[in-house]
Short mmCIF file of C-alpha atoms in Angstrom, two decimals:
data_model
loop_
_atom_site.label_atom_id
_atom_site.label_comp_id
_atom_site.label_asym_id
_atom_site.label_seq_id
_atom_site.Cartn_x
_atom_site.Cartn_y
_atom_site.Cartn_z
CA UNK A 77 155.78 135.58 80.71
CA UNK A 78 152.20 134.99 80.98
CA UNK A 79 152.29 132.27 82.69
CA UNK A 80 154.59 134.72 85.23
CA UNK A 81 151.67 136.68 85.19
CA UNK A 82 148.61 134.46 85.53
CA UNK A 83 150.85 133.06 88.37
CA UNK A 84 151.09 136.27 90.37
CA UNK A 85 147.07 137.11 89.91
CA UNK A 86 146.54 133.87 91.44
CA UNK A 87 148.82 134.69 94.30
CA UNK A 88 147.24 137.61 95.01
CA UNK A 89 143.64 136.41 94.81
CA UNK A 90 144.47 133.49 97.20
CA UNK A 91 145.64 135.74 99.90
CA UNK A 92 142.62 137.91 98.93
CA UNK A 93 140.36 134.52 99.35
CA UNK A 94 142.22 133.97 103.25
CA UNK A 95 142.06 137.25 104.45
CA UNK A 96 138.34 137.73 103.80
CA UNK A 97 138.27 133.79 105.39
CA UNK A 98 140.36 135.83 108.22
CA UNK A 99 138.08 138.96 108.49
CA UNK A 100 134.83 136.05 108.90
CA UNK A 101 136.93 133.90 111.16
CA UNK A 102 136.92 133.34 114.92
CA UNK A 103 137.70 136.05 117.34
CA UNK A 104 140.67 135.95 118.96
CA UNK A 105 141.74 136.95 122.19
CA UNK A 106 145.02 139.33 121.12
CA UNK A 107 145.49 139.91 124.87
CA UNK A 108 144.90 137.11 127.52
CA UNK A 109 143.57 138.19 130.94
CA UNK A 110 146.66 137.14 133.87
CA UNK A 111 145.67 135.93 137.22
CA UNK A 112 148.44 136.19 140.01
CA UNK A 113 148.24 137.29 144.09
CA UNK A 114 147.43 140.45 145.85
CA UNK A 115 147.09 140.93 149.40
CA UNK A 116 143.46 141.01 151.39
CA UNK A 117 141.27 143.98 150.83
CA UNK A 118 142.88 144.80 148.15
CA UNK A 119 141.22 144.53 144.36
CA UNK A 120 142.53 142.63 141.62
CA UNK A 121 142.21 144.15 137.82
CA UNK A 122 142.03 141.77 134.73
CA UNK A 123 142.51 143.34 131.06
CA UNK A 124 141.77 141.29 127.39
CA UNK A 125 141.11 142.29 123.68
CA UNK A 126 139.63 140.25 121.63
CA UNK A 127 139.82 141.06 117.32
CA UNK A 128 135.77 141.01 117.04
CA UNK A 129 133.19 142.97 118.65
CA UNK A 130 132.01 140.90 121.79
CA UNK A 131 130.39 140.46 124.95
CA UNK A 132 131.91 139.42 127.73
CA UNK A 133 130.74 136.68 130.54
CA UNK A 134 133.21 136.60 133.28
CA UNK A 135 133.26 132.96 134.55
CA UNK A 136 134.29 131.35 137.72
CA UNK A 137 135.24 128.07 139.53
CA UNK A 138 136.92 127.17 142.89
CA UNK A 139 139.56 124.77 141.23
CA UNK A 140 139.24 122.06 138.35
CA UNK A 141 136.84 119.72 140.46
CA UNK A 142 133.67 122.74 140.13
CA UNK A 143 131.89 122.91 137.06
CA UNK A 144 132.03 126.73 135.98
CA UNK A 145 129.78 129.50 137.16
CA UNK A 146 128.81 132.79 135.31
CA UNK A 147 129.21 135.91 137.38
CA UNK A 148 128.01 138.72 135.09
CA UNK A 149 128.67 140.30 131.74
CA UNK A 150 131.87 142.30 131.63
CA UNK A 151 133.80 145.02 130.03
CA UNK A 152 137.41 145.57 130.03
CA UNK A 153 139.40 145.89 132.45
CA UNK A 154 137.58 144.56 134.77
CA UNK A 155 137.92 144.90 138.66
CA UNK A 156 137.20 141.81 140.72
CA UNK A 157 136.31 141.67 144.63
CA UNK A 158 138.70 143.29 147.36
CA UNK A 159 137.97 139.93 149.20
CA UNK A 160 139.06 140.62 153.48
CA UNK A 161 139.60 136.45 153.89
CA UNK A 162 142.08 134.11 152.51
CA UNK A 163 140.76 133.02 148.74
CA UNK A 164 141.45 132.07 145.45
CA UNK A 165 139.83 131.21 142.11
CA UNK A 166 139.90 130.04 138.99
CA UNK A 167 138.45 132.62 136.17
CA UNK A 168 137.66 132.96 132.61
CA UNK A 169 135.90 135.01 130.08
CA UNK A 170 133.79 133.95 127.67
CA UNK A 171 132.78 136.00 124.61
CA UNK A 172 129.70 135.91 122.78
CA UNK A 173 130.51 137.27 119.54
CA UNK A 174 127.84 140.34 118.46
CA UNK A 175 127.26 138.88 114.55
CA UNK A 176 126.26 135.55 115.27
CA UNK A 177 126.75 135.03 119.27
CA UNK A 178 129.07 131.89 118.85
CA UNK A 179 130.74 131.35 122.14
CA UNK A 180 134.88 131.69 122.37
CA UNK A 181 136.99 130.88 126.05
CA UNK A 182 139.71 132.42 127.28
CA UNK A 183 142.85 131.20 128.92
CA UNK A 184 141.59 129.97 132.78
CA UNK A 185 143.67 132.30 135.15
CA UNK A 186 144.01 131.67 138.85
CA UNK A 187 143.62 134.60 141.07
CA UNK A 188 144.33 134.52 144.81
CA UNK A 189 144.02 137.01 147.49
CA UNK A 190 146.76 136.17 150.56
CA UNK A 191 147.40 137.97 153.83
CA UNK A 192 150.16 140.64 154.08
CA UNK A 193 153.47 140.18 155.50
CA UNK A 194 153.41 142.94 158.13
CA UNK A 195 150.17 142.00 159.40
CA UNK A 196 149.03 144.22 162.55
CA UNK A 197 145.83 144.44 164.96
CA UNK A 198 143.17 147.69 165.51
CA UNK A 199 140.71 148.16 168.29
CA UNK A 200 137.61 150.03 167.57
CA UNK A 201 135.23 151.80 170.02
CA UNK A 202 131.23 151.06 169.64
CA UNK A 203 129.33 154.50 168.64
CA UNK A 204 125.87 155.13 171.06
CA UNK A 205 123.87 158.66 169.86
CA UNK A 206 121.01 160.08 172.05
CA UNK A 207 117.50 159.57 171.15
CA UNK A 208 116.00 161.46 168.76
CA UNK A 209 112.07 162.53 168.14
CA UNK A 210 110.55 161.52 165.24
CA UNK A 211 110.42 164.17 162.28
CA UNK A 212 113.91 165.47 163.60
CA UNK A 213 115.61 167.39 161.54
CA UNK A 214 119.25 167.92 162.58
CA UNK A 215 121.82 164.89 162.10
CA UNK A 216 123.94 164.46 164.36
CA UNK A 217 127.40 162.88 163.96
CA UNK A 218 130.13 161.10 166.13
CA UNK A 219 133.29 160.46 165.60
CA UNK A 220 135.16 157.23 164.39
CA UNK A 221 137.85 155.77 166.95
CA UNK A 222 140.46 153.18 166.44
CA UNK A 223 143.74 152.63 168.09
CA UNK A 224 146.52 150.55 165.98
CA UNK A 225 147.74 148.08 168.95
CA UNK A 226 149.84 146.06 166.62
CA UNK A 227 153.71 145.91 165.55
CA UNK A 228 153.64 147.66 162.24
CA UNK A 229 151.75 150.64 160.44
CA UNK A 230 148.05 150.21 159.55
CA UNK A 231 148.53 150.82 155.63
CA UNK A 232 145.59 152.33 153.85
CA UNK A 233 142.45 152.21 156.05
CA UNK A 234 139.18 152.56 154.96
CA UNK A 235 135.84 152.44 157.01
CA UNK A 236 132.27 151.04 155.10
CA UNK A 237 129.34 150.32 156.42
CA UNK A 238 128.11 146.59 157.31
CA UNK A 239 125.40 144.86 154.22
CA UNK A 240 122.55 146.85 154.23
CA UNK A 241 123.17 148.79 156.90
CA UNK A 242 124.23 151.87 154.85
CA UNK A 243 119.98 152.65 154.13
CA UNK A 244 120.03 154.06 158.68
CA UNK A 245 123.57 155.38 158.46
CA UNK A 246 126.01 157.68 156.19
CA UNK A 247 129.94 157.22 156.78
CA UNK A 248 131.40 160.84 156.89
CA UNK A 249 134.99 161.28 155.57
CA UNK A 250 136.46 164.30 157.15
CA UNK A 251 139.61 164.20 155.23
CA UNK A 252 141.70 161.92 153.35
CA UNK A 253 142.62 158.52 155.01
CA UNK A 254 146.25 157.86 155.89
CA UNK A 255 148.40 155.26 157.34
CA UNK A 256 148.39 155.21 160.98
CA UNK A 257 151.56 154.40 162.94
CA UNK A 258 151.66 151.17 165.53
CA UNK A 259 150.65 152.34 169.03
CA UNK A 260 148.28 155.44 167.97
CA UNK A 261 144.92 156.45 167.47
CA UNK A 262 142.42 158.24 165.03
CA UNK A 263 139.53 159.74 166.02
CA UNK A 264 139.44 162.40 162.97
CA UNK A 265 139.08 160.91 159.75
CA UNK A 266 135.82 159.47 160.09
CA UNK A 267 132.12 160.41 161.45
CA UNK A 268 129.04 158.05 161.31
CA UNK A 269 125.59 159.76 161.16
CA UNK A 270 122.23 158.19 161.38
CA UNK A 271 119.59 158.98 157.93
CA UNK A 272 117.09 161.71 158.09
CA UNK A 273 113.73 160.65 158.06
CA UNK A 274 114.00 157.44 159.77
CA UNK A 275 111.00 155.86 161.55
CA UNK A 276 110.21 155.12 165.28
CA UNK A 277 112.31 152.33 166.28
CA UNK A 278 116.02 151.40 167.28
CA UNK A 279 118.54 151.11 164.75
CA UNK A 280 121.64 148.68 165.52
CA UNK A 281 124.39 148.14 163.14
CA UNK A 282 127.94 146.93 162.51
CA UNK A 283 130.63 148.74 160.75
CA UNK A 284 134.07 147.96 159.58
CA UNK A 285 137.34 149.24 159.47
CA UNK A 286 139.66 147.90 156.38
CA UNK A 287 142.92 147.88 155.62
CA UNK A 288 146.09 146.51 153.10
CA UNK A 289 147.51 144.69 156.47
CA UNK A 290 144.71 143.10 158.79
CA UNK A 291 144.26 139.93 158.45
CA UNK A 292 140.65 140.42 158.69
CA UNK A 293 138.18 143.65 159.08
CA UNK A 294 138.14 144.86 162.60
CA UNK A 295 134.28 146.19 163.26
CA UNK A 296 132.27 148.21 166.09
CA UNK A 297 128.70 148.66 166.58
CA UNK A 298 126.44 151.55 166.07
CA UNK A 299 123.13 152.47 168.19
CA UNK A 300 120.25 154.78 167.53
CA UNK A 301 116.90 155.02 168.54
CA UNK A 302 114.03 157.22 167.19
CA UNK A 303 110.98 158.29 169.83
CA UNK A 304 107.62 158.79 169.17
CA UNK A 305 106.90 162.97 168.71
CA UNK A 306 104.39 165.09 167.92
CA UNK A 307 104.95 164.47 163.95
CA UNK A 308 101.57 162.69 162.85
CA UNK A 309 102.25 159.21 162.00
CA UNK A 310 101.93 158.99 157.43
CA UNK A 311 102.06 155.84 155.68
CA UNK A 312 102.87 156.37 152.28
CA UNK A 313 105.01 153.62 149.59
CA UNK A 314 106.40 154.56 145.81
CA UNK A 315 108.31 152.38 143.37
CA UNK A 316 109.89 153.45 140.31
CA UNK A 317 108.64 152.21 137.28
CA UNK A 318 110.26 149.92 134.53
CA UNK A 319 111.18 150.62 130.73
CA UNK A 320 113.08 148.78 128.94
CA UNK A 321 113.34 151.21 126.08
CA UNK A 322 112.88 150.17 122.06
CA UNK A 323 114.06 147.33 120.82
CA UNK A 324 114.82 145.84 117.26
CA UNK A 325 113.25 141.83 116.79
CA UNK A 326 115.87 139.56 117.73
CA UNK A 327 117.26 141.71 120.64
CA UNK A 328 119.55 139.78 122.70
CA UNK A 329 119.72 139.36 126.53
CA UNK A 330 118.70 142.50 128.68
CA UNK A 331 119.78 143.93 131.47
CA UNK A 332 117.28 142.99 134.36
CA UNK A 333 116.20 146.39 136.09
CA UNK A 334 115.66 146.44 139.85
CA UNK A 335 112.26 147.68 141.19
CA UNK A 336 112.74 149.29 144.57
CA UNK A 337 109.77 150.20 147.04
CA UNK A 338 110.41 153.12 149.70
CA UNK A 339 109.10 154.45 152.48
CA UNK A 340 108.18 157.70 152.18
CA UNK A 341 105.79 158.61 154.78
CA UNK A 342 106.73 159.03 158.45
CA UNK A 343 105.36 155.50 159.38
CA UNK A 344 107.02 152.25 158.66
CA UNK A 345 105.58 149.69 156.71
CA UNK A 346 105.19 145.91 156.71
CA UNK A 347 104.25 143.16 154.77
CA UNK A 348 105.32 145.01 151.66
CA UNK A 349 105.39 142.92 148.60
CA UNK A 350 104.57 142.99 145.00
CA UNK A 351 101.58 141.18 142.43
CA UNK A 352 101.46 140.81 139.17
CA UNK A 353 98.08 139.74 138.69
CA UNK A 354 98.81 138.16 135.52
CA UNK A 355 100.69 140.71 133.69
CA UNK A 356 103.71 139.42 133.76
CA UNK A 357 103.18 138.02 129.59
CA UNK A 358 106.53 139.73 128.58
CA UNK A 359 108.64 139.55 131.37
CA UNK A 360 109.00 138.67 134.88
CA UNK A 361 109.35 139.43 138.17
CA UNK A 362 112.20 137.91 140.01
CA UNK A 363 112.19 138.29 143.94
CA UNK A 364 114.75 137.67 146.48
CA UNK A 365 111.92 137.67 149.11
CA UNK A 366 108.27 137.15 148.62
CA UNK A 367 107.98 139.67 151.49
CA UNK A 368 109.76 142.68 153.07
CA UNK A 369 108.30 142.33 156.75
CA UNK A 370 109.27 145.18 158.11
CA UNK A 371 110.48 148.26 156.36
CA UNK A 372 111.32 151.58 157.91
CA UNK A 373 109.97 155.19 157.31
CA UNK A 374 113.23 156.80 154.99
CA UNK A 375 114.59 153.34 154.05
CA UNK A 376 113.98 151.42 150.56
CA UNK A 377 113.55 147.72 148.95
CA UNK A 378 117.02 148.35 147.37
CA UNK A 379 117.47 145.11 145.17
CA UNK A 380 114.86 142.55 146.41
CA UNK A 381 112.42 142.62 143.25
CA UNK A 382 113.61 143.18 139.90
CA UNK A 383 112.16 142.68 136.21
CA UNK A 384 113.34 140.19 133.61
CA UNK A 385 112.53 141.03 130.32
CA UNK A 386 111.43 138.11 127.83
CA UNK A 387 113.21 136.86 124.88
CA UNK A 388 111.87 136.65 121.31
CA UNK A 389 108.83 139.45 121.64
CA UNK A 390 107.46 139.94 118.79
CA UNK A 391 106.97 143.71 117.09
CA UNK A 392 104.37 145.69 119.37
CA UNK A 393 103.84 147.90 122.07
CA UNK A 394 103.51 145.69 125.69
CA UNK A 395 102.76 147.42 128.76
CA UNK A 396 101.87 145.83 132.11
CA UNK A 397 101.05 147.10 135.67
CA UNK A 398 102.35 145.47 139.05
CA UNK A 399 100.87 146.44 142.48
CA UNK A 400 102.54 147.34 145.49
CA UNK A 401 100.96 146.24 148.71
CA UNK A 402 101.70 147.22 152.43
CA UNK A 403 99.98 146.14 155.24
CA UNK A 404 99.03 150.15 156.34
CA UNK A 405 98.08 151.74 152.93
CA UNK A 406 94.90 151.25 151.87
CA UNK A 407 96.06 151.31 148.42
CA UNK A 408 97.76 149.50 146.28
CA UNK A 409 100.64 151.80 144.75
CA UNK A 410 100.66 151.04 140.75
CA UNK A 411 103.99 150.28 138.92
CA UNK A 412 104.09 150.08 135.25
CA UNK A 413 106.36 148.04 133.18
CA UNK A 414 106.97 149.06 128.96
CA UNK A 415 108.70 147.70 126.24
CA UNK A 416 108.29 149.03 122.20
CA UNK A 417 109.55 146.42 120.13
CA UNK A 418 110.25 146.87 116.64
CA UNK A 419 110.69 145.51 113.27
CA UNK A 420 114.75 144.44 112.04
CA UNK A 421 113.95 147.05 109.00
CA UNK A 422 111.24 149.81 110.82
CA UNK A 423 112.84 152.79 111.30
CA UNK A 424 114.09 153.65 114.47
CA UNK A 425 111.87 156.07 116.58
CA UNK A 426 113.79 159.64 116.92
CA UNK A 427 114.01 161.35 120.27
CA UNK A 428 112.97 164.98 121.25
CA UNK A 429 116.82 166.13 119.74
CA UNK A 430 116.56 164.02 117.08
CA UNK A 431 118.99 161.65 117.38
CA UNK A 432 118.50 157.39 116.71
CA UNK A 433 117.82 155.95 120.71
CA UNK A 434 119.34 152.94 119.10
CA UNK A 435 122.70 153.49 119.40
CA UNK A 436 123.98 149.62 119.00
CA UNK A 437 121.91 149.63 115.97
CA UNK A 438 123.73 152.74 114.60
CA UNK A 439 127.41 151.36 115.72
CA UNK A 440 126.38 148.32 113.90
CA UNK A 441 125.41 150.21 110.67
CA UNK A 442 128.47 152.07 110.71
CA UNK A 443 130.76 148.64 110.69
CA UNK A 444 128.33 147.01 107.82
CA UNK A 445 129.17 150.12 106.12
CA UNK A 446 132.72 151.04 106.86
CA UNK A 447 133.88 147.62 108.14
CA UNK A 448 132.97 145.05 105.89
CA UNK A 449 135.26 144.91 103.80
CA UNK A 450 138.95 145.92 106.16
CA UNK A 451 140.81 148.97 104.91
CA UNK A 452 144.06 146.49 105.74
CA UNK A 453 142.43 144.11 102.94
CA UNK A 454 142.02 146.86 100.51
CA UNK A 455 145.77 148.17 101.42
CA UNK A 456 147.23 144.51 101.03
CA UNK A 457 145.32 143.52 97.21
CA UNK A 458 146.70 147.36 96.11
CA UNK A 459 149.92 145.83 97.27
CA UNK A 460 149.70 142.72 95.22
CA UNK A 461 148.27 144.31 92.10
CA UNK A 462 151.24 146.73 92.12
CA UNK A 463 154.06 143.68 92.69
CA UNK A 464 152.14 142.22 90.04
CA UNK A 465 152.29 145.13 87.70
CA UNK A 466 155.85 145.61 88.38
CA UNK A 467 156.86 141.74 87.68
CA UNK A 468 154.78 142.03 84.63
CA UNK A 469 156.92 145.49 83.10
CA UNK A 470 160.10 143.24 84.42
CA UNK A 471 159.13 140.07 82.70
CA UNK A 472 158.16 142.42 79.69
CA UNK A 473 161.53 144.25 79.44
CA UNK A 474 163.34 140.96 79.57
CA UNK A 475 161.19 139.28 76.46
CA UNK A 476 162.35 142.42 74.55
#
C-alpha cells in the first residue's frame, strides 16, 4: 500500500516536473499560416497563433535559390500586397519570443497571385482642368471615364492614384463602385480634383483604374497648371517633431518614426534637406534622399527622412535638435528629437489621468503575476492529488 502510494506522488510530481518544462518550453505555432493563389489585384490574408507571447517578422524569398528577406514586423492576420502583375513568393514568419527573444520559423508557404479567367480590356480618357490663379480657393473636379471594350464584365473596379501623386490630387468617390457590363461606360463613380494650396507650376500625373479581371491596371493622365496671381509669394517650411516616448533599460527594437517637411507658405521650396550637426548620439537619421530638389507650396516630404532610435541607452533624459534647410527661408526650421529612458525597477512616470504610459510593461506584470504558474497546471496537480487520495482510501479499504 505505501509503496501504491509513494508510486502515485511520484506520478503526479513527474507530470508536474514536464508541464512546468512545457509552460518554459518553445513556442509553438498552434496554427500554421497557408499560402495558395488568388487572382491579380486582389489581396491575400495569412492567419497563425503561436502558444507564447511573440513578435512577428514576416519573411520573404522568390523561391529556394534567394536567401530570405525581412519585410516588417507583423500581427495577425496579416494582409499581403494586391500585386496587378503575375507573381509569386515564398513566405514565412519568424517569432521573436517577448521573455528572452529566441527566434522560432514557421512553415515556408508559397503564395502566388495569377490572372483571372475572364480577363477583359478598359479604355480610359486623359483628364485636362483650366488654369487656376495662385491662392485659389474653389476645387474644381472632373469626372472619371472608362469604357469596358472587352468580352466579359469588369468585376470590382477601383481607381487610385499613381506613387506620389496623391500629395496634387484627391480621387472623389461619388458612390459605391460596381461591376460594369462589356461594351459600356462610367463616367459617375469617380471625380479627380487637384489639392488646395498648390504652388505656381504644372502638375502632370498618372492614375489607374483596377480591377479582379484586367490583366494589368489600365491608366490615364491628369493635367493642371497653377498661374502666377496677385497672392504675395510666402516661403515658409515645418516638420513635426520626434518622441519616442519612455522607455524601460533593455527596450527592444523601435519603431522608426518618419520626419516629414511641408510646404506651407504659398511659394515652393528647393533644396530642402535636413542636418544633424552632431546630435544624432542616440539615434539616427535615415534618408531616402540627401535632398528634396524641388518641393511644392501645399505638398510634404512624406517618408524621405525618418529617425532610428539607438539600442542599449542607458537611463537619462536625451534630447537632440535637427535643422531644416530650404534654399528660400532664411532660417533654419528647428526639429527636436526626445527619448526618457528609465531604470528596469524606477517607477513608471504617470500621465495627466493617471494611468502607467507603459502599457507592455503593465501586460507583462500582469502575466508574471497571473501567468506564471498556468491555471491548467494548478487544475491538472488538483487532479492528481485527488486520484491519488482516492487510490490511497481504495488501497486502504482493501488492507482492512
Amino acid at each position: 500500500m505505501k509503496k501504491s502510494f509513494a508510486l502515485t506522488v511520484i506520478i503526479a510530481l513527474s507530470v508536474l516536473l514536464a508541464l512546468t518544462a512545457f509552460a518554459d518550453g518553445d513556442p509553438i505555432f498552434t496554427l500554421q499560416p497557408c499560402g495558395g493563389q488568388t487572382t491579380l489585384g486582389k489581396t491575400f490574408t495569412i492567419t497563425w497563433k503561436t502558444s507564447d507571447d511573440c513578435r512577428y517578422l514576416l519573411q520573404t524569398r522568390e523561391d529556394d535559390t534567394y536567401d530570405w528577406g525581412n519585410i516588417d514586423y507583423i500581427t495577425s492576420p496579416y494582409t499581403l500586397s494586391d500585386y496587378t502583375f503575375e507573381y509569386s513568393a515564398q513566405y514565412r514568419i519568424m517569432a521573436v519570443r517577448e521573455s528572452d527573444g529566441k527566434e522560432f520559423y514557421s512553415d515556408v508557404i508559397t503564395v502566388s497571385w495569377v490572372p483571372a479567367d475572364n480577363l477583359t480590356e478598359v479604355e480610359m480618357t486623359n483628364v485636362v482642368f483650366d488654369d487656376l490663379p495662385l491662392g485659389y480657393t474653389e476645387i474644381p473636379s472632373l469626372p472619371i471615364i472608362f469604357r469596358n471594350v472587352g468580352a466579359y464584365d469588369l468585376e470590382n473596379p477601383r481607381v487610385e492614384m499613381g506613387y506620389g501623386s496623391d500629395e496634387f490630387f484627391d480621387i472623389i468617390e461619388c458612390s459605391a463602385p460596381v461591376n460594369t457590363p462589356a461594351g459600356s461606360s462610367d463616367g459617375e463613380t469617380w471625380k479627380i480634383a487637384p489639392k488646395k494650396g498648390l504652388g505656381v507650376g504644372e502638375y502632370h500625373e498618372l492614375f489607374y483604374l483596377f480591377a479582379d479581371n484586367l490583366a494589368e491596371p489600365a491608366s490615364a493622365s491628369v493635367d493642371f497648371c497653377v498661374t502666377e496671381s496677385d497672392v504675395d509669394i510666402t516661403y515658409e517650411i515645418e516638420a513635426n517633431d520626434v518622441d519616442f516616448g519612455i522607455l524601460r533599460e533593455g527596450y527592444g527594437e523601435q519603431n522608426d518614426i518618419t520626419i516629414e517637411v511641408r510646404a506651407v507658405g504659398t511659394g515652393n521650396l528647393t533644396k530642402v534637406h535636413i542636418k544633424t550637426d552632431g546630435q544624432d548620439s542616440f539615434f539616427k537619421l535615415h534618408q531616402n534622399s540627401l535632398q528634396i530638389d524641388s518641393l511644392p507650396a501645399g505638398t510634404g516630404s512624406k517618408t524621405n527622412w525618418y529617425a532610428v532610435l539607438d539600442g542599449g541607452l542607458e537611463p537619462g533624459d536625451y534630447s537632440a535638435e535637427l535643422l531644416v534647410y530650404a534654399a528660400e527661408t532664411e532660417q533654419p526650421y528647428k526639429v527636436t528629437v526626445k527619448v526618457k529612458i528609465i531604470g528596469a525597477n524606477d517607477p513608471m512616470p504617470q500621465n495627466e489621468g493617471g494611468s502607467d504610459k507603459d502599457a507592455d510593461d503593465n501586460i507583462a506584470d500582469d502575466k508574471k503575476e497571473n501567468g506564471g504558474f498556468p491555471w491548467v497546471i494548478v487544475a491538472v496537480i488538483a487532479a492528481i492529488v485527488f486520484a491519488s487520495v482516492a487510490a490511497f482510501i481504495v488501497v486502504k479499504k482493501k488492507d482492512r
